[in-house]
GROMACS .gro file of C-alpha atoms in nm:
model
  442
    1MET     CA    1  15.234  21.021   5.442
    2ARG     CA    2  15.415  21.130   5.752
    3VAL     CA    3  15.802  21.162   5.775
    4MET     CA    4  15.966  21.083   6.095
    5VAL     CA    5  16.175  21.360   6.215
    6SER     CA    6  16.538  21.275   6.270
    7VAL     CA    7  16.646  21.256   6.627
    8ARG     CA    8  17.018  21.290   6.538
    9THR     CA    9  17.199  21.595   6.631
   10ASP     CA   10  17.551  21.745   6.606
   11GLU     CA   11  17.627  21.557   6.938
   12SER     CA   12  17.543  21.221   6.797
   13LEU     CA   13  17.819  20.978   6.823
   14PRO     CA   14  17.924  20.789   6.508
   15PRO     CA   15  17.710  20.473   6.422
   16CYS     CA   16  18.007  20.237   6.522
   17PHE     CA   17  18.022  20.401   6.860
   18PRO     CA   18  17.815  20.233   7.127
   19ALA     CA   19  17.583  20.467   7.309
   20TRP     CA   20  17.711  20.387   7.642
   21THR     CA   21  18.087  20.406   7.571
   22VAL     CA   22  18.093  20.715   7.740
   23GLU     CA   23  18.093  20.527   8.066
   24LEU     CA   24  18.266  20.200   7.994
   25ASN     CA   25  18.638  20.099   7.957
   26ASN     CA   26  18.751  20.440   8.045
   27GLY     CA   27  18.628  20.566   7.715
   28ASP     CA   28  18.800  20.294   7.500
   29PRO     CA   29  18.581  20.183   7.214
   30ALA     CA   30  18.821  19.913   7.108
   31ALA     CA   31  18.745  19.740   7.438
   32VAL     CA   32  18.392  19.752   7.382
   33ASP     CA   33  18.401  19.627   7.042
   34ASP     CA   34  18.608  19.331   7.165
   35GLU     CA   35  18.337  19.256   7.441
   36ALA     CA   36  18.086  19.290   7.153
   37HIS     CA   37  18.233  19.033   6.929
   38GLU     CA   38  18.219  18.787   7.216
   39ASN     CA   39  17.856  18.828   7.246
   40ASN     CA   40  17.624  18.672   6.992
   41PRO     CA   41  17.338  18.919   6.939
   42LEU     CA   42  17.099  18.618   6.831
   43VAL     CA   43  17.126  18.404   7.148
   44PRO     CA   44  16.776  18.482   7.276
   45PHE     CA   45  16.655  18.406   6.919
   46GLN     CA   46  16.865  18.097   6.905
   47PRO     CA   47  16.590  17.847   6.876
   48LEU     CA   48  16.433  18.010   6.566
   49VAL     CA   49  16.787  18.068   6.407
   50VAL     CA   50  16.869  17.709   6.436
   51CYS     CA   51  16.527  17.601   6.292
   52LEU     CA   52  16.579  17.817   5.982
   53ARG     CA   53  16.942  17.720   5.949
   54PHE     CA   54  16.834  17.364   5.881
   55LEU     CA   55  16.572  17.518   5.650
   56GLY     CA   56  16.834  17.710   5.450
   57VAL     CA   57  16.805  18.038   5.579
   58GLU     CA   58  17.119  18.144   5.794
   59LEU     CA   59  17.039  18.453   6.008
   60ASP     CA   60  17.360  18.473   6.172
   61PRO     CA   61  17.587  18.701   5.975
   62ALA     CA   62  17.886  18.566   6.214
   63ILE     CA   63  17.845  18.213   6.061
   64LEU     CA   64  17.771  18.324   5.720
   65ASN     CA   65  18.080  18.551   5.670
   66GLY     CA   66  18.313  18.364   5.901
   67SER     CA   67  18.288  17.982   5.770
   68SER     CA   68  18.459  17.849   5.468
   69LYS     CA   69  18.352  17.893   5.117
   70CYS     CA   70  18.215  17.526   5.104
   71HIS     CA   71  18.013  17.593   5.403
   72ARG     CA   72  17.871  17.909   5.222
   73TYR     CA   73  17.802  17.747   4.896
   74LEU     CA   74  17.623  17.447   5.061
   75SER     CA   75  17.409  17.684   5.284
   76TRP     CA   76  17.326  17.900   4.967
   77SER     CA   77  17.265  17.547   4.769
   78LEU     CA   78  17.031  17.430   5.030
   79GLY     CA   79  16.825  17.767   5.085
   80LEU     CA   80  16.799  17.778   4.687
   81PHE     CA   81  16.680  17.424   4.655
   82LEU     CA   82  16.416  17.467   4.956
   83LEU     CA   83  16.307  17.797   4.789
   84LEU     CA   84  16.238  17.648   4.438
   85SER     CA   85  16.071  17.333   4.599
   86ASN     CA   86  15.856  17.592   4.773
   87CYS     CA   87  15.771  17.755   4.439
   88LEU     CA   88  15.694  17.430   4.259
   89CYS     CA   89  15.496  17.292   4.522
   90ASN     CA   90  15.258  17.587   4.545
   91ILE     CA   91  15.249  17.635   4.184
   92TYR     CA   92  15.127  17.267   4.158
   93ASN     CA   93  14.886  17.305   4.413
   94ALA     CA   94  14.728  17.616   4.252
   95ILE     CA   95  14.716  17.444   3.890
   96LEU     CA   96  14.551  17.134   4.038
   97THR     CA   97  14.295  17.348   4.218
   98ARG     CA   98  14.214  17.529   3.878
   99ASN     CA   99  14.203  17.221   3.700
  100GLN     CA  100  13.953  17.069   3.962
  101ILE     CA  101  13.733  17.379   3.928
  102ALA     CA  102  13.737  17.394   3.562
  103GLY     CA  103  13.622  17.010   3.550
  104ASP     CA  104  13.928  16.860   3.396
  105GLU     CA  105  13.852  16.502   3.272
  106ASN     CA  106  14.151  16.400   3.464
  107ALA     CA  107  14.022  16.556   3.791
  108THR     CA  108  13.795  16.381   4.041
  109VAL     CA  109  13.561  16.646   4.159
  110PHE     CA  110  13.264  16.565   4.372
  111LEU     CA  111  13.050  16.720   4.623
  112LEU     CA  112  12.982  16.541   4.944
  113SER     CA  113  12.585  16.530   4.995
  114SER     CA  114  12.496  16.710   5.328
  115ILE     CA  115  12.181  16.471   5.370
  116ASP     CA  116  12.387  16.125   5.314
  117GLY     CA  117  12.772  16.140   5.365
  118ASP     CA  118  12.828  15.819   5.152
  119GLN     CA  119  12.643  15.955   4.867
  120HIS     CA  120  12.848  16.138   4.608
  121LEU     CA  121  12.723  16.382   4.365
  122PRO     CA  122  12.860  16.567   4.068
  123ILE     CA  123  12.968  16.928   4.183
  124THR     CA  124  12.719  17.205   4.123
  125LYS     CA  125  12.988  17.478   4.014
  126SER     CA  126  12.968  17.831   4.171
  127THR     CA  127  13.169  18.095   3.990
  128THR     CA  128  13.182  18.297   4.310
  129MET     CA  129  13.322  17.979   4.516
  130SER     CA  130  13.550  17.907   4.226
  131TRP     CA  131  13.729  18.275   4.198
  132ASN     CA  132  13.740  18.273   4.584
  133LEU     CA  133  13.897  17.945   4.604
  134ILE     CA  134  14.151  18.037   4.328
  135MET     CA  135  14.215  18.366   4.524
  136ASP     CA  136  14.264  18.172   4.836
  137TYR     CA  137  14.537  17.957   4.686
  138VAL     CA  138  14.717  18.235   4.509
  139ASN     CA  139  14.700  18.430   4.824
  140TYR     CA  140  14.860  18.156   5.035
  141GLY     CA  141  15.113  18.069   4.769
  142SER     CA  142  15.219  18.446   4.770
  143LEU     CA  143  15.255  18.469   5.154
  144VAL     CA  144  15.468  18.140   5.152
  145ILE     CA  145  15.689  18.198   4.860
  146GLY     CA  146  15.708  18.585   4.931
  147VAL     CA  147  15.804  18.566   5.283
  148HIS     CA  148  16.058  18.261   5.191
  149THR     CA  149  16.226  18.487   4.943
  150CYS     CA  150  16.250  18.785   5.153
  151LEU     CA  151  16.422  18.581   5.450
  152PHE     CA  152  16.655  18.409   5.206
  153ILE     CA  153  16.769  18.746   5.072
  154LEU     CA  154  16.748  18.935   5.419
  155SER     CA  155  17.017  18.716   5.564
  156ARG     CA  156  17.260  18.836   5.308
  157GLN     CA  157  17.189  19.185   5.349
  158PRO     CA  158  17.413  19.444   5.529
  159LYS     CA  159  17.112  19.644   5.674
  160TRP     CA  160  17.015  19.302   5.859
  161LYS     CA  161  17.387  19.294   6.031
  162SER     CA  162  17.313  19.646   6.116
  163LEU     CA  163  16.992  19.581   6.264
  164LEU     CA  164  17.140  19.286   6.473
  165ASP     CA  165  17.417  19.508   6.587
  166ASN     CA  166  17.146  19.762   6.738
  167VAL     CA  167  16.998  19.461   6.894
  168GLN     CA  168  17.310  19.330   7.049
  169GLN     CA  169  17.366  19.693   7.205
  170ILE     CA  170  17.024  19.688   7.337
  171LEU     CA  171  17.073  19.343   7.483
  172GLN     CA  172  17.403  19.453   7.661
  173GLU     CA  173  17.245  19.758   7.809
  174PHE     CA  174  16.943  19.566   7.935
  175PRO     CA  175  17.057  19.216   7.997
  176GLU     CA  176  16.745  19.114   8.184
  177LEU     CA  177  16.570  19.111   7.841
  178ASN     CA  178  16.762  18.816   7.728
  179LYS     CA  179  16.554  18.561   7.928
  180THR     CA  180  16.214  18.707   7.838
  181ILE     CA  181  16.299  18.712   7.456
  182ARG     CA  182  16.406  18.380   7.458
  183ARG     CA  183  16.080  18.238   7.637
  184LEU     CA  184  15.896  18.441   7.397
  185THR     CA  185  16.062  18.279   7.095
  186ILE     CA  186  16.034  17.921   7.221
  187ALA     CA  187  15.647  18.006   7.290
  188GLY     CA  188  15.634  18.117   6.939
  189LEU     CA  189  15.781  17.808   6.807
  190PHE     CA  190  15.555  17.595   6.974
  191ILE     CA  191  15.261  17.795   6.845
  192ILE     CA  192  15.403  17.751   6.491
  193PHE     CA  193  15.447  17.393   6.504
  194SER     CA  194  15.090  17.366   6.646
  195GLU     CA  195  14.950  17.548   6.355
  196ILE     CA  196  15.159  17.335   6.092
  197SER     CA  197  15.071  17.004   6.274
  198PHE     CA  198  14.705  17.086   6.260
  199TYR     CA  199  14.704  17.138   5.869
  200VAL     CA  200  14.951  16.854   5.797
  201GLY     CA  201  14.728  16.617   6.041
  202LEU     CA  202  14.426  16.736   5.844
  203SER     CA  203  14.574  16.642   5.511
  204PHE     CA  204  14.670  16.294   5.658
  205SER     CA  205  14.301  16.242   5.764
  206PHE     CA  206  14.186  16.321   5.415
  207MET     CA  207  14.456  16.059   5.275
  208GLU     CA  208  14.311  15.803   5.518
  209LEU     CA  209  13.942  15.890   5.382
  210ASN     CA  210  14.045  15.868   5.020
  211SER     CA  211  14.323  15.603   5.031
  212GLY     CA  212  14.143  15.397   4.747
  213ASP     CA  213  14.217  15.673   4.491
  214GLY     CA  214  14.585  15.672   4.389
  215GLN     CA  215  14.589  16.003   4.211
  216LEU     CA  216  14.378  16.193   4.505
  217LEU     CA  217  14.624  16.044   4.758
  218HIS     CA  218  14.920  16.177   4.541
  219ASP     CA  219  14.756  16.521   4.539
  220LEU     CA  220  14.669  16.538   4.909
  221LEU     CA  221  15.040  16.429   4.975
  222PHE     CA  222  15.172  16.721   4.770
  223GLY     CA  223  14.943  16.950   4.958
  224CYS     CA  224  15.051  16.818   5.271
  225PHE     CA  225  15.425  16.867   5.180
  226GLY     CA  226  15.305  17.235   5.081
  227ASN     CA  227  15.182  17.291   5.438
  228LEU     CA  228  15.517  17.242   5.580
  229PHE     CA  229  15.644  17.554   5.398
  230LEU     CA  230  15.402  17.762   5.604
  231PHE     CA  231  15.678  17.769   5.863
  232TYR     CA  232  15.870  18.035   5.677
  233PRO     CA  233  15.623  18.305   5.694
  234LEU     CA  234  15.523  18.208   6.060
  235ALA     CA  235  15.905  18.230   6.136
  236GLY     CA  236  15.919  18.580   5.971
  237LEU     CA  237  15.615  18.687   6.198
  238LEU     CA  238  15.806  18.555   6.491
  239LEU     CA  239  16.130  18.724   6.405
  240PHE     CA  240  15.941  19.035   6.380
  241ALA     CA  241  15.771  18.991   6.711
  242SER     CA  242  16.059  18.896   6.909
  243ILE     CA  243  16.260  19.197   6.791
  244GLY     CA  244  15.990  19.433   6.810
  245TRP     CA  245  15.899  19.308   7.167
  246THR     CA  246  16.274  19.364   7.250
  247VAL     CA  247  16.266  19.733   7.140
  248ALA     CA  248  15.923  19.787   7.331
  249MET     CA  249  16.087  19.654   7.654
  250ALA     CA  250  16.391  19.835   7.606
  251PHE     CA  251  16.177  20.159   7.597
  252ARG     CA  252  16.024  20.043   7.919
  253SER     CA  253  16.352  19.961   8.097
  254PHE     CA  254  16.489  20.293   7.963
  255GLY     CA  255  16.213  20.493   8.126
  256GLN     CA  256  16.264  20.308   8.474
  257GLU     CA  257  16.628  20.405   8.452
  258LEU     CA  258  16.537  20.758   8.388
  259ILE     CA  259  16.343  20.781   8.701
  260SER     CA  260  16.582  20.579   8.922
  261LYS     CA  261  16.907  20.746   8.813
  262SER     CA  262  16.757  21.117   8.811
  263ASN     CA  263  16.638  21.048   9.180
  264THR     CA  264  16.969  20.922   9.276
  265ARG     CA  265  17.134  21.232   9.116
  266SER     CA  266  16.926  21.474   9.288
  267ASN     CA  267  17.031  21.357   9.641
  268ASP     CA  268  17.404  21.395   9.537
  269ASP     CA  269  17.597  21.668   9.632
  270GLU     CA  270  17.672  21.949   9.374
  271ALA     CA  271  18.036  21.824   9.293
  272SER     CA  272  17.925  21.466   9.225
  273LEU     CA  273  17.634  21.585   9.026
  274ASN     CA  274  17.840  21.782   8.789
  275ASP     CA  275  18.079  21.512   8.737
  276GLY     CA  276  17.849  21.243   8.646
  277SER     CA  277  17.539  21.416   8.494
  278HIS     CA  278  17.691  21.541   8.160
  279LEU     CA  279  17.768  21.146   8.083
  280MET     CA  280  17.436  21.032   8.219
  281ILE     CA  281  17.233  21.286   7.991
  282ALA     CA  282  17.473  21.194   7.698
  283LYS     CA  283  17.396  20.836   7.756
  284TRP     CA  284  17.021  20.869   7.752
  285LYS     CA  285  17.054  21.081   7.411
  286GLN     CA  286  17.249  20.801   7.245
  287LEU     CA  287  17.029  20.522   7.378
  288HIS     CA  288  16.715  20.694   7.253
  289ILE     CA  289  16.889  20.734   6.919
  290LEU     CA  290  16.991  20.358   6.939
  291LEU     CA  291  16.616  20.244   6.994
  292CYS     CA  292  16.494  20.470   6.722
  293ASP     CA  293  16.773  20.327   6.483
  294THR     CA  294  16.628  19.995   6.579
  295VAL     CA  295  16.292  20.060   6.473
  296ASP     CA  296  16.418  20.221   6.137
  297GLY     CA  297  16.590  19.870   6.089
  298ILE     CA  298  16.299  19.692   6.146
  299ASN     CA  299  16.117  19.883   5.873
  300ASP     CA  300  16.395  19.854   5.630
  301CYS     CA  301  16.474  19.469   5.694
  302LEU     CA  302  16.115  19.327   5.784
  303GLY     CA  303  15.887  19.580   5.608
  304PRO     CA  304  15.849  19.374   5.291
  305ILE     CA  305  15.755  19.075   5.522
  306LEU     CA  306  15.508  19.284   5.702
  307LEU     CA  307  15.359  19.412   5.374
  308ILE     CA  308  15.300  19.058   5.239
  309TRP     CA  309  15.155  18.939   5.572
  310VAL     CA  310  14.895  19.238   5.573
  311SER     CA  311  14.797  19.177   5.224
  312TYR     CA  312  14.744  18.814   5.297
  313ILE     CA  313  14.549  18.842   5.602
  314PHE     CA  314  14.300  19.099   5.443
  315VAL     CA  315  14.240  18.866   5.140
  316GLY     CA  316  14.246  18.540   5.354
  317PHE     CA  317  14.007  18.684   5.621
  318ILE     CA  318  13.734  18.767   5.341
  319ALA     CA  319  13.784  18.410   5.202
  320ALA     CA  320  13.773  18.223   5.549
  321LEU     CA  321  13.448  18.420   5.627
  322PHE     CA  322  13.301  18.345   5.289
  323TYR     CA  323  13.369  17.966   5.331
  324LEU     CA  324  13.191  17.978   5.685
  325ALA     CA  325  12.878  18.173   5.539
  326ASP     CA  326  12.867  17.957   5.228
  327GLU     CA  327  12.882  17.637   5.443
  328VAL     CA  328  12.622  17.737   5.696
  329HIS     CA  329  12.377  17.932   5.477
  330PHE     CA  330  12.385  17.739   5.169
  331ASN     CA  331  12.472  17.407   5.334
  332SER     CA  332  12.724  17.302   5.074
  333ALA     CA  333  13.086  17.176   5.115
  334LEU     CA  334  13.418  17.278   4.931
  335LEU     CA  335  13.584  17.080   4.661
  336LEU     CA  336  13.718  16.753   4.813
  337TYR     CA  337  13.649  16.836   5.168
  338PRO     CA  338  13.360  16.720   5.380
  339SER     CA  339  13.141  16.948   5.545
  340TRP     CA  340  13.280  16.918   5.898
  341ALA     CA  341  13.627  16.960   5.768
  342MET     CA  342  13.531  17.281   5.600
  343LEU     CA  343  13.384  17.410   5.917
  344ILE     CA  344  13.676  17.335   6.108
  345ILE     CA  345  13.922  17.489   5.862
  346SER     CA  346  13.747  17.801   5.823
  347THR     CA  347  13.706  17.855   6.196
  348VAL     CA  348  14.053  17.784   6.250
  349GLN     CA  349  14.163  18.010   5.972
  350VAL     CA  350  13.948  18.319   6.088
  351ALA     CA  351  14.086  18.265   6.438
  352GLN     CA  352  14.445  18.251   6.299
  353HIS     CA  353  14.422  18.551   6.087
  354LEU     CA  354  14.279  18.764   6.394
  355LEU     CA  355  14.592  18.614   6.608
  356HIS     CA  356  14.846  18.707   6.331
  357PHE     CA  357  14.698  19.053   6.282
  358LEU     CA  358  14.696  19.122   6.652
  359ILE     CA  359  15.056  19.044   6.656
  360ILE     CA  360  15.142  19.252   6.336
  361THR     CA  361  14.953  19.555   6.485
  362GLY     CA  362  14.998  19.500   6.854
  363VAL     CA  363  15.375  19.492   6.855
  364PRO     CA  364  15.411  19.835   6.694
  365ASN     CA  365  15.130  19.967   6.920
  366TYR     CA  366  15.307  19.853   7.229
  367ILE     CA  367  15.652  20.001   7.095
  368ARG     CA  368  15.463  20.341   7.029
  369ARG     CA  369  15.286  20.332   7.368
  370GLU     CA  370  15.611  20.267   7.573
  371ALA     CA  371  15.796  20.542   7.360
  372ILE     CA  372  15.499  20.779   7.474
  373ASN     CA  373  15.537  20.667   7.836
  374MET     CA  374  15.908  20.723   7.836
  375GLY     CA  375  15.871  21.069   7.700
  376LYS     CA  376  15.645  21.155   7.993
  377LEU     CA  377  15.917  21.014   8.239
  378VAL     CA  378  16.161  21.216   8.085
  379LYS     CA  379  15.946  21.544   8.154
  380LYS     CA  380  15.958  21.468   8.518
  381VAL     CA  381  16.331  21.450   8.527
  382ASN     CA  382  16.443  21.761   8.738
  383LEU     CA  383  16.789  21.858   8.774
  384CYS     CA  384  16.936  22.131   9.027
  385ASP     CA  385  17.189  22.260   8.768
  386SER     CA  386  17.009  22.487   8.470
  387HIS     CA  387  17.236  22.388   8.215
  388LEU     CA  388  17.184  22.019   8.265
  389GLN     CA  389  16.803  22.078   8.276
  390GLU     CA  390  16.816  22.243   7.950
  391GLN     CA  391  16.973  21.947   7.797
  392VAL     CA  392  16.694  21.706   7.966
  393ASN     CA  393  16.440  21.957   7.797
  394VAL     CA  394  16.614  21.906   7.454
  395LEU     CA  395  16.596  21.535   7.510
  396THR     CA  396  16.231  21.563   7.586
  397THR     CA  397  16.162  21.754   7.280
  398GLN     CA  398  16.366  21.495   7.056
  399VAL     CA  399  16.164  21.216   7.202
  400SER     CA  400  15.825  21.394   7.139
  401LEU     CA  401  15.922  21.465   6.789
  402SER     CA  402  16.043  21.128   6.701
  403LEU     CA  403  15.804  20.861   6.822
  404PRO     CA  404  15.861  20.537   6.659
  405ARG     CA  405  15.649  20.402   6.390
  406ILE     CA  406  15.636  20.067   6.207
  407THR     CA  407  15.497  20.072   5.879
  408ALA     CA  408  15.432  19.810   5.592
  409MET     CA  409  15.717  19.975   5.342
  410GLU     CA  410  15.561  20.340   5.417
  411PHE     CA  411  15.222  20.204   5.272
  412GLY     CA  412  15.057  20.292   5.620
  413ASP     CA  413  15.131  20.266   5.992
  414LEU     CA  414  15.066  19.937   6.171
  415ASN     CA  415  14.876  19.974   6.473
  416LEU     CA  416  14.562  19.843   6.652
  417SER     CA  417  14.356  20.089   6.450
  418LEU     CA  418  14.382  19.860   6.161
  419ILE     CA  419  14.154  19.597   6.304
  420PRO     CA  420  13.844  19.790   6.280
  421LYS     CA  421  13.928  19.845   5.914
  422LEU     CA  422  13.999  19.493   5.864
  423ILE     CA  423  13.655  19.370   5.996
  424GLY     CA  424  13.472  19.654   5.812
  425THR     CA  425  13.639  19.583   5.487
  426SER     CA  426  13.591  19.195   5.511
  427LEU     CA  427  13.214  19.241   5.603
  428THR     CA  428  13.171  19.460   5.302
  429TYR     CA  429  13.331  19.225   5.071
  430LEU     CA  430  13.146  18.930   5.230
  431ILE     CA  431  12.809  19.078   5.165
  432ILE     CA  432  12.908  19.131   4.819
  433LEU     CA  433  13.021  18.760   4.758
  434CYS     CA  434  12.717  18.646   4.932
  435GLN     CA  435  12.492  18.858   4.710
  436PHE     CA  436  12.678  18.705   4.399
  437ARG     CA  437  12.623  18.356   4.560
  438LEU     CA  438  12.253  18.419   4.595
  439LEU     CA  439  12.219  18.523   4.220
  440GLU     CA  440  12.386  18.186   4.139
  441LYS     CA  441  12.163  17.975   4.329
  442ASN     CA  442  11.834  18.150   4.212
   0.00000   0.00000   0.00000
């Protein structure tokens, strides 16, 4: 396990001291703090924050701490009620699936014939398919309940407020990022609602196909309600992507600022150079520390969410591939689902898992790449004064020794190199499952 070298030095300012205070308001930190309180760090993420607020997760510490006790109690009660409803709904679906697979007398379990869609035959049980289906439901329930719990607890943790303070400082330093992050958040919400609408619409279509069976209608309605809780893990993933993208674009803007200001300083006379360069280099050091601290905050606050997501994708990707292979090779259908529906669901799930995994690994990879590019730009900074150039060289060393890394709670770095591992692991287990399936059929 690698340990990131700290970039903090004796020259580092206190955590409450903004990185650019050396240049603003004549060195008065109180004036900067007043301005910081006027700006909400969650403004670019406001669409997502509002949606989660109505679902019992309050991500804005200012509202959570500044509101009345009655409001805080109602917010906490709503969040706890929805969390318990989420748990009960997914546990019910898992038990229902287990009873269907076990052939409970009260469960209606049929297999749609691939020859005649109107002919119903008793299901030929497959142990491999049964265990795969159970693991798939448990995996999904762990994702929905786990991420929902993390978000509910996260909003009340001091480390979340610290991360938001860092994000606020980044957006103050690079205000041009606000519009981009807001557009990213809105686009992410559109994708989330599209994914949820697909599963809910599919559940409603099954209700219409089985409208004559009251018990089946009740079960599918409960499953449809359970699909709505998918918003929580997808919202957690969007929250990570938005904050991570903010840090990555800040590294890029920082690199551009390095080149532009260093070129400007090189054309100034020696007197003005000595007056402003010390403050400029101090700001660069503090801004670099701020960005690294923000990455550490992402690991501390969102690391559990990322770990749950990575585990879910590995298991879910294997299950979705097996559903496709079983349907195509063995020409059978899953419990209660027609053949065409199983193909559609499995194909969509494979695409979703790849998209979600690309987000989880691509954002950290983008952050690290921009940090490396920024380090290369620092090396190109040349100042006339030897003492100032020595400080720039120290900054270059700090950047090279403290490249940001996002991990799943220190179980491993998240980057694009995990995609081949996902595919290789999934194919290995898929071959094993198919071999068991062949043995059962023979």
